[in-house]
Every structure is written in C-alpha cells, then in structure tokens.
Amino acid sequence: MILILQLLLALSLRADGYNHYRVKDCVSSSSDLSDLEFIDTIYFNKDPYIRFNSTVGEFVGFTELGVKNAERWNKGPEVVQERAEVDRYCRHNLPLYYSHILDKAVKPKIRLRLEKHASSSHPAMLMCSAYGYYPPAIYVYWLRDGKKVTGDVVSTEEMRDGNWYYQIHSHLEYTPTSGEKISCVVEHDSSKEPIIIDWEGSFTDSDMNKIIVGASGFVLGIILSTAGFIYYKKTSPGQTLIQQT
Ligand SMILES: *[C@@H]1O[C@H](CO)[C@@H](O)[C@H](O)[C@H]1NC(C)=O
C-alpha cells in the first residue's frame, strides 16, 4: 500500500490559458512511515521545472529557470524550511489520514453471479459485485485456474451510494469449460488479505434454492387447485329447473 498525501496549489487554472501549480506529496509504503518521503514539485503547464525531494535533501531544477531557482533556494532559507516539511507536514498529517480514513475502512459484501448463460452465439457472463465498502479505492480482478485474467473483463467505476459507501461491478465474459476454476478477487484497505470468491459452476446454491422453492410452489399450486376443483364438483348441487305454471 502506498500512501500519498497531496496538496495542490494552483496559481491559475484556465482551459485556454497557462497553468502554474505546485504539488506536495508525502509518500510512504507502510503505516510506520519508516520510508517517508516528501516531494515538492512546481509545474508550468504539465512540465515539472523544479523539485525538492527529502531523500535528496535539496532542490533540483529541470529547466533553465528551474536550475537557477534551485541554485538560489539551496543557499537560502527556502531549503531549510523545505527540509523540515517531511516532519512538520507529512509526519503530522499522514497519521491523521490513517485514523480518519484507513482505520474506518468498511469491508465490501461481495456477490458473484451469472449474468448471461452461454449460448451458441454468446459466451457466458459472470458479474462480481462489491457493495457497501469504504474508502472508494478498490481493486477487483479475476482468476482462471489461478492465473489473472487480462482480457474479456469490463469494470464499472467505483460508484457512490451517497452515504459514504461505494459499489463496483466487474464483468467477465467466458466460455465455460469443465473442470476450470474461476474466482473473483477483491483487494481493499479493509482487508489485509485479498478476498477470493470462487465460482461454484453454472448454478450457485442460492440459484438452486430459488429453483427448488419455485418448482415446489408450482407443484403445490397444481395439487391444491386440482383438489379444489374436485371438491367443488362433488359438493355443488346439480342444476334444477324451476317449472313455471
Ligand atoms: C527521491 O530521491 C530518491 C533518491 O535519489 C529516489 O530514489 C526517489 O525515487 C526520488 N523520488 C522521486 C519522486 O523522484
């Protein structure tokens, strides 16, 4: 997991104009922040022209203007101030983000189902859905016999539920072959291990239960209506004619 805290200072932002902005990143690969790095980059349009990297410890310029500024700032108070930022800004803020965002992660509920049966003209389609999770960043992918699937996958964006929770759906098109194992894998901050859901064949247990309940209801309905009809036939009096005189 890479943690990135980014502060964007945009000085002017216009679709048809120039864009001068400064991005401050705090990057660490672990929660103990042992390899924490502070990167401060100034851009003109999309080109970075000067950067401070806390591991390097001074400014480095990439254009003529950047090199001149780097020379000047590395001799002045700018570089001293910048060296303190890794503690003042990054080490102070990242734990706050940890406790307010990552520690509040909510695990997704995952559903794997058949969207479309295979036919002679279409492959089958499976859908793997993750519901009710937080934070939004999530990684959903598929395994076929343990190997990651690279093609035939279409995923939606993370979609807002409007209540701080998110959902996402990933579709896999495949032609079923017997004995093959298909799994949906979800990686999310709420779980240290990837969550793996195996596809149980063309019917899942819940599909099977629905079919059993549906078929039982149908048979019961036929029995009851037949019994009712027979009862009606037996008890209803025959028609009598009333003769008028
Ligand atoms: C910062 O400097 C270190 C050491 O040179 C380097 O390994 C790292 O990739 C640099 N980071 C960035 C974002 O340039």
PDB file of C-alpha atoms and ligand atoms in Angstrom:
ATOM      1  CA  MET A   1       0.000   0.000   0.000  1.00  0.00           C
ATOM      2  CA  ILE A   2       1.388   3.386  -0.951  1.00  0.00           C
ATOM      3  CA  LEU A   3       0.154   6.344   0.966  1.00  0.00           C
ATOM      4  CA  ILE A   4       0.132   9.581  -0.841  1.00  0.00           C
ATOM      5  CA  LEU A   5      -0.932  12.834   0.644  1.00  0.00           C
ATOM      6  CA  GLN A   6      -1.125  15.517  -1.935  1.00  0.00           C
ATOM      7  CA  LEU A   7      -1.583  19.214  -1.645  1.00  0.00           C
ATOM      8  CA  LEU A   8      -2.218  21.086  -4.814  1.00  0.00           C
ATOM      9  CA  LEU A   9      -1.593  24.790  -5.018  1.00  0.00           C
ATOM     10  CA  ALA A  10      -2.851  26.014  -8.325  1.00  0.00           C
ATOM     11  CA  LEU A  11      -1.958  29.579  -9.129  1.00  0.00           C
ATOM     12  CA  SER A  12      -4.020  29.920 -12.253  1.00  0.00           C
ATOM     13  CA  LEU A  13      -6.248  27.375 -13.868  1.00  0.00           C
ATOM     14  CA  ARG A  14      -7.896  28.114 -17.181  1.00  0.00           C
ATOM     15  CA  ALA A  15      -8.779  25.791 -20.008  1.00  0.00           C
ATOM     16  CA  ASP A  16      -7.347  28.132 -22.588  1.00  0.00           C
ATOM     17  CA  GLY A  17      -4.554  29.672 -20.520  1.00  0.00           C
ATOM     18  CA  TYR A  18      -1.380  28.720 -18.711  1.00  0.00           C
ATOM     19  CA  ASN A  19      -1.226  26.641 -15.586  1.00  0.00           C
ATOM     20  CA  HIS A  20       1.381  27.168 -12.886  1.00  0.00           C
ATOM     21  CA  TYR A  21       0.986  24.844  -9.916  1.00  0.00           C
ATOM     22  CA  ARG A  22       2.787  23.196  -7.053  1.00  0.00           C
ATOM     23  CA  VAL A  23       2.195  19.655  -5.779  1.00  0.00           C
ATOM     24  CA  LYS A  24       3.367  18.445  -2.371  1.00  0.00           C
ATOM     25  CA  ASP A  25       3.416  14.663  -1.950  1.00  0.00           C
ATOM     26  CA  CYS A  26       4.037  12.606   1.168  1.00  0.00           C
ATOM     27  CA  VAL A  27       4.803   9.058   0.072  1.00  0.00           C
ATOM     28  CA  SER A  28       5.270   6.015   2.274  1.00  0.00           C
ATOM     29  CA  SER A  29       4.893   2.297   1.651  1.00  0.00           C
ATOM     30  CA  SER A  30       3.965   1.423   5.217  1.00  0.00           C
ATOM     31  CA  SER A  31       1.981   2.764   8.137  1.00  0.00           C
ATOM     32  CA  ASP A  32       5.077   3.142  10.354  1.00  0.00           C
ATOM     33  CA  LEU A  33       6.266   5.809   7.859  1.00  0.00           C
ATOM     34  CA  SER A  34       9.817   4.444   8.015  1.00  0.00           C
ATOM     35  CA  ASP A  35      10.462   5.265   4.360  1.00  0.00           C
ATOM     36  CA  LEU A  36       8.515   8.527   4.323  1.00  0.00           C
ATOM     37  CA  GLU A  37       9.494  10.888   1.533  1.00  0.00           C
ATOM     38  CA  PHE A  38       8.396  14.461   0.941  1.00  0.00           C
ATOM     39  CA  ILE A  39       8.329  15.583  -2.695  1.00  0.00           C
ATOM     40  CA  ASP A  40       7.527  19.161  -3.610  1.00  0.00           C
ATOM     41  CA  THR A  41       7.243  19.841  -7.320  1.00  0.00           C
ATOM     42  CA  ILE A  42       6.449  23.020  -9.228  1.00  0.00           C
ATOM     43  CA  TYR A  43       4.970  22.691 -12.697  1.00  0.00           C
ATOM     44  CA  PHE A  44       4.378  25.017 -15.600  1.00  0.00           C
ATOM     45  CA  ASN A  45       1.614  23.533 -17.705  1.00  0.00           C
ATOM     46  CA  LYS A  46       2.458  19.832 -17.471  1.00  0.00           C
ATOM     47  CA  ASP A  47       6.224  20.201 -17.121  1.00  0.00           C
ATOM     48  CA  PRO A  48       7.836  19.929 -13.703  1.00  0.00           C
ATOM     49  CA  TYR A  49      10.635  22.501 -13.620  1.00  0.00           C
ATOM     50  CA  ILE A  50      11.855  22.289 -10.062  1.00  0.00           C
ATOM     51  CA  ARG A  51      11.560  19.644  -7.366  1.00  0.00           C
ATOM     52  CA  PHE A  52      12.539  19.191  -3.752  1.00  0.00           C
ATOM     53  CA  ASN A  53      12.956  15.539  -2.729  1.00  0.00           C
ATOM     54  CA  SER A  54      13.505  14.975   1.017  1.00  0.00           C
ATOM     55  CA  THR A  55      15.714  11.941   0.321  1.00  0.00           C
ATOM     56  CA  VAL A  56      17.983  14.099  -1.831  1.00  0.00           C
ATOM     57  CA  GLY A  57      17.691  16.993   0.626  1.00  0.00           C
ATOM     58  CA  GLU A  58      17.809  19.861  -1.837  1.00  0.00           C
ATOM     59  CA  PHE A  59      16.075  21.418  -4.829  1.00  0.00           C
ATOM     60  CA  VAL A  60      16.818  20.110  -8.310  1.00  0.00           C
ATOM     61  CA  GLY A  61      15.924  22.122 -11.427  1.00  0.00           C
ATOM     62  CA  PHE A  62      14.901  20.635 -14.745  1.00  0.00           C
ATOM     63  CA  THR A  63      14.784  23.745 -16.958  1.00  0.00           C
ATOM     64  CA  GLU A  64      16.923  26.851 -17.100  1.00  0.00           C
ATOM     65  CA  LEU A  65      14.539  28.673 -14.787  1.00  0.00           C
ATOM     66  CA  GLY A  66      14.348  25.632 -12.508  1.00  0.00           C
ATOM     67  CA  VAL A  67      18.127  25.260 -12.275  1.00  0.00           C
ATOM     68  CA  LYS A  68      18.564  28.987 -11.474  1.00  0.00           C
ATOM     69  CA  ASN A  69      15.906  28.854  -8.776  1.00  0.00           C
ATOM     70  CA  ALA A  70      17.330  25.647  -7.332  1.00  0.00           C
ATOM     71  CA  GLU A  71      20.769  27.270  -7.014  1.00  0.00           C
ATOM     72  CA  ARG A  72      19.329  30.267  -5.239  1.00  0.00           C
ATOM     73  CA  TRP A  73      16.898  28.376  -2.960  1.00  0.00           C
ATOM     74  CA  ASN A  74      19.543  25.805  -1.949  1.00  0.00           C
ATOM     75  CA  LYS A  75      21.586  28.673  -0.488  1.00  0.00           C
ATOM     76  CA  GLY A  76      18.715  30.437   1.200  1.00  0.00           C
ATOM     77  CA  PRO A  77      16.100  29.862   3.891  1.00  0.00           C
ATOM     78  CA  GLU A  78      13.905  28.010   1.374  1.00  0.00           C
ATOM     79  CA  VAL A  79      15.863  24.778   1.571  1.00  0.00           C
ATOM     80  CA  VAL A  80      15.981  24.861   5.376  1.00  0.00           C
ATOM     81  CA  GLN A  81      12.254  25.318   5.556  1.00  0.00           C
ATOM     82  CA  GLU A  82      11.715  22.585   2.966  1.00  0.00           C
ATOM     83  CA  ARG A  83      13.830  20.036   4.891  1.00  0.00           C
ATOM     84  CA  ALA A  84      11.537  20.486   7.902  1.00  0.00           C
ATOM     85  CA  GLU A  85       8.411  19.741   5.860  1.00  0.00           C
ATOM     86  CA  VAL A  86       8.790  15.963   5.992  1.00  0.00           C
ATOM     87  CA  ASP A  87       8.155  16.150   9.738  1.00  0.00           C
ATOM     88  CA  ARG A  88       6.032  19.291  10.011  1.00  0.00           C
ATOM     89  CA  TYR A  89       3.673  18.434   7.168  1.00  0.00           C
ATOM     90  CA  CYS A  90       3.949  14.712   6.322  1.00  0.00           C
ATOM     91  CA  ARG A  91       4.634  13.042   9.642  1.00  0.00           C
ATOM     92  CA  HIS A  92       1.994  15.211  11.259  1.00  0.00           C
ATOM     93  CA  ASN A  93      -0.751  14.708   8.683  1.00  0.00           C
ATOM     94  CA  LEU A  94      -0.403  11.113   7.489  1.00  0.00           C
ATOM     95  CA  PRO A  95      -1.359   9.540  10.845  1.00  0.00           C
ATOM     96  CA  LEU A  96      -4.438  11.758  10.862  1.00  0.00           C
ATOM     97  CA  TYR A  97      -5.389  10.392   7.468  1.00  0.00           C
ATOM     98  CA  TYR A  98      -4.745   6.912   8.810  1.00  0.00           C
ATOM     99  CA  SER A  99      -7.010   7.314  11.785  1.00  0.00           C
ATOM    100  CA  HIS A 100      -9.732   9.171   9.918  1.00  0.00           C
ATOM    101  CA  ILE A 101      -9.834   7.240   6.674  1.00  0.00           C
ATOM    102  CA  LEU A 102      -7.967   3.945   6.592  1.00  0.00           C
ATOM    103  CA  ASP A 103      -8.893   2.810  10.103  1.00  0.00           C
ATOM    104  CA  LYS A 104     -12.531   3.466   9.275  1.00  0.00           C
ATOM    105  CA  ALA A 105     -12.439   1.141   6.308  1.00  0.00           C
ATOM    106  CA  VAL A 106     -15.593  -0.930   5.830  1.00  0.00           C
ATOM    107  CA  LYS A 107     -15.345  -4.328   4.202  1.00  0.00           C
ATOM    108  CA  PRO A 108     -17.287  -4.898   0.967  1.00  0.00           C
ATOM    109  CA  LYS A 109     -20.010  -7.520   0.672  1.00  0.00           C
ATOM    110  CA  ILE A 110     -19.232  -9.469  -2.463  1.00  0.00           C
ATOM    111  CA  ARG A 111     -21.649 -11.224  -4.779  1.00  0.00           C
ATOM    112  CA  LEU A 112     -20.665 -13.398  -7.707  1.00  0.00           C
ATOM    113  CA  ARG A 113     -23.406 -14.380 -10.118  1.00  0.00           C
ATOM    114  CA  LEU A 114     -24.158 -15.495 -13.626  1.00  0.00           C
ATOM    115  CA  GLU A 115     -25.400 -12.600 -15.737  1.00  0.00           C
ATOM    116  CA  LYS A 116     -25.839 -14.441 -19.023  1.00  0.00           C
ATOM    117  CA  HIS A 117     -25.823 -18.150 -19.842  1.00  0.00           C
ATOM    118  CA  ALA A 118     -23.594 -19.248 -22.680  1.00  0.00           C
ATOM    119  CA  SER A 119     -25.347 -19.896 -25.987  1.00  0.00           C
ATOM    120  CA  SER A 120     -24.093 -20.913 -29.395  1.00  0.00           C
ATOM    121  CA  SER A 121     -23.537 -17.266 -30.325  1.00  0.00           C
ATOM    122  CA  HIS A 122     -22.576 -15.727 -26.957  1.00  0.00           C
ATOM    123  CA  PRO A 123     -20.072 -16.574 -24.265  1.00  0.00           C
ATOM    124  CA  ALA A 124     -21.371 -16.648 -20.700  1.00  0.00           C
ATOM    125  CA  MET A 125     -21.018 -13.605 -18.489  1.00  0.00           C
ATOM    126  CA  LEU A 126     -20.248 -13.538 -14.794  1.00  0.00           C
ATOM    127  CA  MET A 127     -20.657 -10.464 -12.644  1.00  0.00           C
ATOM    128  CA  CYS A 128     -18.725  -9.859  -9.463  1.00  0.00           C
ATOM    129  CA  SER A 129     -20.086  -7.016  -7.333  1.00  0.00           C
ATOM    130  CA  ALA A 130     -18.715  -5.399  -4.212  1.00  0.00           C
ATOM    131  CA  TYR A 131     -21.195  -3.430  -2.128  1.00  0.00           C
ATOM    132  CA  GLY A 132     -21.186  -1.107   0.849  1.00  0.00           C
ATOM    133  CA  TYR A 133     -17.464  -0.514   1.264  1.00  0.00           C
ATOM    134  CA  TYR A 134     -15.264   2.426   2.218  1.00  0.00           C
ATOM    135  CA  PRO A 135     -12.884   4.029   1.188  1.00  0.00           C
ATOM    136  CA  PRO A 136     -13.622   4.055  -2.570  1.00  0.00           C
ATOM    137  CA  ALA A 137     -10.260   2.797  -3.866  1.00  0.00           C
ATOM    138  CA  ILE A 138     -10.646  -0.911  -4.641  1.00  0.00           C
ATOM    139  CA  TYR A 139      -9.134  -3.486  -6.975  1.00  0.00           C
ATOM    140  CA  VAL A 140     -11.355  -6.207  -8.483  1.00  0.00           C
ATOM    141  CA  TYR A 141      -9.915  -8.847 -10.806  1.00  0.00           C
ATOM    142  CA  TRP A 142     -10.465 -12.424 -11.959  1.00  0.00           C
ATOM    143  CA  LEU A 143      -8.520 -15.659 -11.795  1.00  0.00           C
ATOM    144  CA  ARG A 144      -8.954 -18.592 -14.176  1.00  0.00           C
ATOM    145  CA  ASP A 145      -7.220 -21.648 -12.726  1.00  0.00           C
ATOM    146  CA  GLY A 146      -5.169 -19.343 -10.550  1.00  0.00           C
ATOM    147  CA  LYS A 147      -3.992 -17.097 -13.385  1.00  0.00           C
ATOM    148  CA  LYS A 148      -5.003 -13.469 -13.581  1.00  0.00           C
ATOM    149  CA  VAL A 149      -7.382 -12.707 -16.458  1.00  0.00           C
ATOM    150  CA  THR A 150      -6.228  -9.775 -18.553  1.00  0.00           C
ATOM    151  CA  GLY A 151      -8.817  -9.574 -21.358  1.00  0.00           C
ATOM    152  CA  ASP A 152     -12.606 -10.081 -21.504  1.00  0.00           C
ATOM    153  CA  VAL A 153     -13.147  -8.011 -18.372  1.00  0.00           C
ATOM    154  CA  VAL A 154     -15.221  -4.845 -18.126  1.00  0.00           C
ATOM    155  CA  SER A 155     -15.484  -2.992 -14.842  1.00  0.00           C
ATOM    156  CA  THR A 156     -17.504  -0.013 -13.768  1.00  0.00           C
ATOM    157  CA  GLU A 157     -16.023   2.872 -11.832  1.00  0.00           C
ATOM    158  CA  GLU A 158     -16.398   2.933  -8.082  1.00  0.00           C
ATOM    159  CA  MET A 159     -19.958   4.224  -7.709  1.00  0.00           C
ATOM    160  CA  ARG A 160     -21.132   6.373  -4.831  1.00  0.00           C
ATOM    161  CA  ASP A 161     -24.076   5.133  -2.812  1.00  0.00           C
ATOM    162  CA  GLY A 162     -24.442   8.656  -1.422  1.00  0.00           C
ATOM    163  CA  ASN A 163     -23.889   7.563   2.182  1.00  0.00           C
ATOM    164  CA  TRP A 164     -20.069   7.318   2.229  1.00  0.00           C
ATOM    165  CA  TYR A 165     -20.275   3.751   0.925  1.00  0.00           C
ATOM    166  CA  TYR A 166     -19.394   2.613  -2.575  1.00  0.00           C
ATOM    167  CA  GLN A 167     -20.125  -0.201  -5.010  1.00  0.00           C
ATOM    168  CA  ILE A 168     -18.374  -1.564  -8.067  1.00  0.00           C
ATOM    169  CA  HIS A 169     -19.177  -4.252 -10.626  1.00  0.00           C
ATOM    170  CA  SER A 170     -16.858  -6.290 -12.805  1.00  0.00           C
ATOM    171  CA  HIS A 171     -17.995  -8.479 -15.699  1.00  0.00           C
ATOM    172  CA  LEU A 172     -16.115 -11.458 -17.093  1.00  0.00           C
ATOM    173  CA  GLU A 173     -17.042 -12.950 -20.462  1.00  0.00           C
ATOM    174  CA  TYR A 174     -16.050 -16.583 -20.707  1.00  0.00           C
ATOM    175  CA  THR A 175     -16.814 -19.815 -22.476  1.00  0.00           C
ATOM    176  CA  PRO A 176     -17.354 -22.421 -19.786  1.00  0.00           C
ATOM    177  CA  THR A 177     -15.013 -25.394 -19.885  1.00  0.00           C
ATOM    178  CA  SER A 178     -15.463 -28.272 -17.481  1.00  0.00           C
ATOM    179  CA  GLY A 179     -13.142 -28.517 -14.506  1.00  0.00           C
ATOM    180  CA  GLU A 180     -11.990 -24.931 -14.822  1.00  0.00           C
ATOM    181  CA  LYS A 181     -11.834 -22.851 -11.651  1.00  0.00           C
ATOM    182  CA  ILE A 182     -12.926 -19.236 -11.849  1.00  0.00           C
ATOM    183  CA  SER A 183     -12.577 -16.803  -8.975  1.00  0.00           C
ATOM    184  CA  CYS A 184     -13.221 -13.133  -8.353  1.00  0.00           C
ATOM    185  CA  VAL A 185     -10.606 -11.380  -6.220  1.00  0.00           C
ATOM    186  CA  VAL A 186     -11.129  -8.132  -4.339  1.00  0.00           C
ATOM    187  CA  GLU A 187      -8.350  -6.128  -2.746  1.00  0.00           C
ATOM    188  CA  HIS A 188      -9.351  -3.352  -0.413  1.00  0.00           C
ATOM    189  CA  ASP A 189      -7.909  -1.455   2.553  1.00  0.00           C
ATOM    190  CA  SER A 190     -10.437  -3.098   4.879  1.00  0.00           C
ATOM    191  CA  SER A 191      -8.741  -6.471   4.471  1.00  0.00           C
ATOM    192  CA  LYS A 192      -5.044  -7.335   4.713  1.00  0.00           C
ATOM    193  CA  GLU A 193      -5.558 -10.428   2.561  1.00  0.00           C
ATOM    194  CA  PRO A 194      -7.231 -10.411  -0.874  1.00  0.00           C
ATOM    195  CA  ILE A 195     -10.842 -11.604  -0.647  1.00  0.00           C
ATOM    196  CA  ILE A 196     -11.352 -14.531  -3.037  1.00  0.00           C
ATOM    197  CA  ILE A 197     -14.772 -15.786  -4.107  1.00  0.00           C
ATOM    198  CA  ASP A 198     -14.865 -18.985  -6.163  1.00  0.00           C
ATOM    199  CA  TRP A 199     -17.445 -19.547  -8.861  1.00  0.00           C
ATOM    200  CA  GLU A 200     -19.372 -22.710  -7.999  1.00  0.00           C
ATOM    201  CA  GLY A 201     -20.427 -23.750 -11.503  1.00  0.00           C
ATOM    202  CA  SER A 202     -23.434 -22.760 -13.508  1.00  0.00           C
ATOM    203  CA  PHE A 203     -25.808 -22.664 -10.518  1.00  0.00           C
ATOM    204  CA  THR A 204     -24.893 -21.226  -7.199  1.00  0.00           C
ATOM    205  CA  ASP A 205     -26.520 -22.600  -4.056  1.00  0.00           C
ATOM    206  CA  SER A 206     -28.843 -19.669  -3.879  1.00  0.00           C
ATOM    207  CA  ASP A 207     -29.886 -20.132  -7.525  1.00  0.00           C
ATOM    208  CA  MET A 208     -30.530 -23.805  -6.768  1.00  0.00           C
ATOM    209  CA  ASN A 209     -32.595 -22.905  -3.698  1.00  0.00           C
ATOM    210  CA  LYS A 210     -34.648 -20.480  -5.740  1.00  0.00           C
ATOM    211  CA  ILE A 211     -35.292 -23.154  -8.358  1.00  0.00           C
ATOM    212  CA  ILE A 212     -36.315 -25.691  -5.687  1.00  0.00           C
ATOM    213  CA  VAL A 213     -38.633 -23.236  -3.959  1.00  0.00           C
ATOM    214  CA  GLY A 214     -40.127 -22.143  -7.281  1.00  0.00           C
ATOM    215  CA  ALA A 215     -40.690 -25.709  -8.513  1.00  0.00           C
ATOM    216  CA  SER A 216     -42.187 -26.811  -5.167  1.00  0.00           C
ATOM    217  CA  GLY A 217     -44.562 -23.855  -5.231  1.00  0.00           C
ATOM    218  CA  PHE A 218     -45.614 -24.716  -8.758  1.00  0.00           C
ATOM    219  CA  VAL A 219     -46.331 -28.386  -7.929  1.00  0.00           C
ATOM    220  CA  LEU A 220     -48.160 -27.445  -4.716  1.00  0.00           C
ATOM    221  CA  GLY A 221     -50.266 -24.967  -6.685  1.00  0.00           C
ATOM    222  CA  ILE A 222     -51.312 -27.644  -9.183  1.00  0.00           C
ATOM    223  CA  ILE A 223     -52.198 -30.125  -6.403  1.00  0.00           C
ATOM    224  CA  LEU A 224     -54.263 -27.566  -4.493  1.00  0.00           C
ATOM    225  CA  SER A 225     -56.159 -26.314  -7.498  1.00  0.00           C
ATOM    226  CA  THR A 226     -56.926 -29.866  -8.663  1.00  0.00           C
ATOM    227  CA  ALA A 227     -58.155 -30.797  -5.180  1.00  0.00           C
ATOM    228  CA  GLY A 228     -60.241 -27.631  -5.055  1.00  0.00           C
ATOM    229  CA  PHE A 229     -61.789 -28.346  -8.415  1.00  0.00           C
ATOM    230  CA  ILE A 230     -62.699 -31.935  -7.425  1.00  0.00           C
ATOM    231  CA  TYR A 231     -64.203 -30.716  -4.150  1.00  0.00           C
ATOM    232  CA  TYR A 232     -66.222 -28.091  -5.995  1.00  0.00           C
ATOM    233  CA  LYS A 233     -67.502 -30.693  -8.476  1.00  0.00           C
ATOM    234  CA  LYS A 234     -68.565 -33.045  -5.699  1.00  0.00           C
ATOM    235  CA  THR A 235     -70.384 -30.574  -3.487  1.00  0.00           C
ATOM    236  CA  SER A 236     -72.087 -28.197  -5.897  1.00  0.00           C
ATOM    237  CA  PRO A 237     -75.729 -29.145  -6.381  1.00  0.00           C
ATOM    238  CA  GLY A 238     -76.851 -30.054  -9.892  1.00  0.00           C
ATOM    239  CA  GLN A 239     -78.917 -27.510 -11.729  1.00  0.00           C
ATOM    240  CA  THR A 240     -82.580 -27.697 -11.027  1.00  0.00           C
ATOM    241  CA  LEU A 241     -85.186 -26.441 -13.368  1.00  0.00           C
ATOM    242  CA  ILE A 242     -87.995 -24.453 -11.893  1.00  0.00           C
ATOM    243  CA  GLN A 243     -91.070 -25.035 -13.773  1.00  0.00           C
ATOM    244  CA  GLN A 244     -93.481 -22.205 -14.063  1.00  0.00           C
ATOM    245  CA  THR A 245     -97.056 -22.885 -14.225  1.00  0.00           C
TER     246      THR A 245
HETATM  247  C1  LIG B   1      13.738  10.915  -4.417  1.00  0.00           C
HETATM  248  O1  LIG B   1      15.102  10.590  -4.367  1.00  0.00           O
HETATM  249  C2  LIG B   1      15.425   9.219  -4.150  1.00  0.00           C
HETATM  250  C3  LIG B   1      16.925   9.115  -4.060  1.00  0.00           C
HETATM  251  O2  LIG B   1      17.531   9.665  -5.202  1.00  0.00           O
HETATM  252  C4  LIG B   1      14.838   8.372  -5.275  1.00  0.00           C
HETATM  253  O3  LIG B   1      15.076   7.004  -5.023  1.00  0.00           O
HETATM  254  C5  LIG B   1      13.350   8.635  -5.356  1.00  0.00           C
HETATM  255  O4  LIG B   1      12.802   7.908  -6.449  1.00  0.00           O
HETATM  256  C6  LIG B   1      13.079  10.119  -5.543  1.00  0.00           C
HETATM  257  N1  LIG B   1      11.636  10.322  -5.561  1.00  0.00           N
HETATM  258  C7  LIG B   1      11.001  10.947  -6.572  1.00  0.00           C
HETATM  259  C8  LIG B   1       9.508  11.011  -6.506  1.00  0.00           C
HETATM  260  O5  LIG B   1      11.592  11.448  -7.514  1.00  0.00           O
END
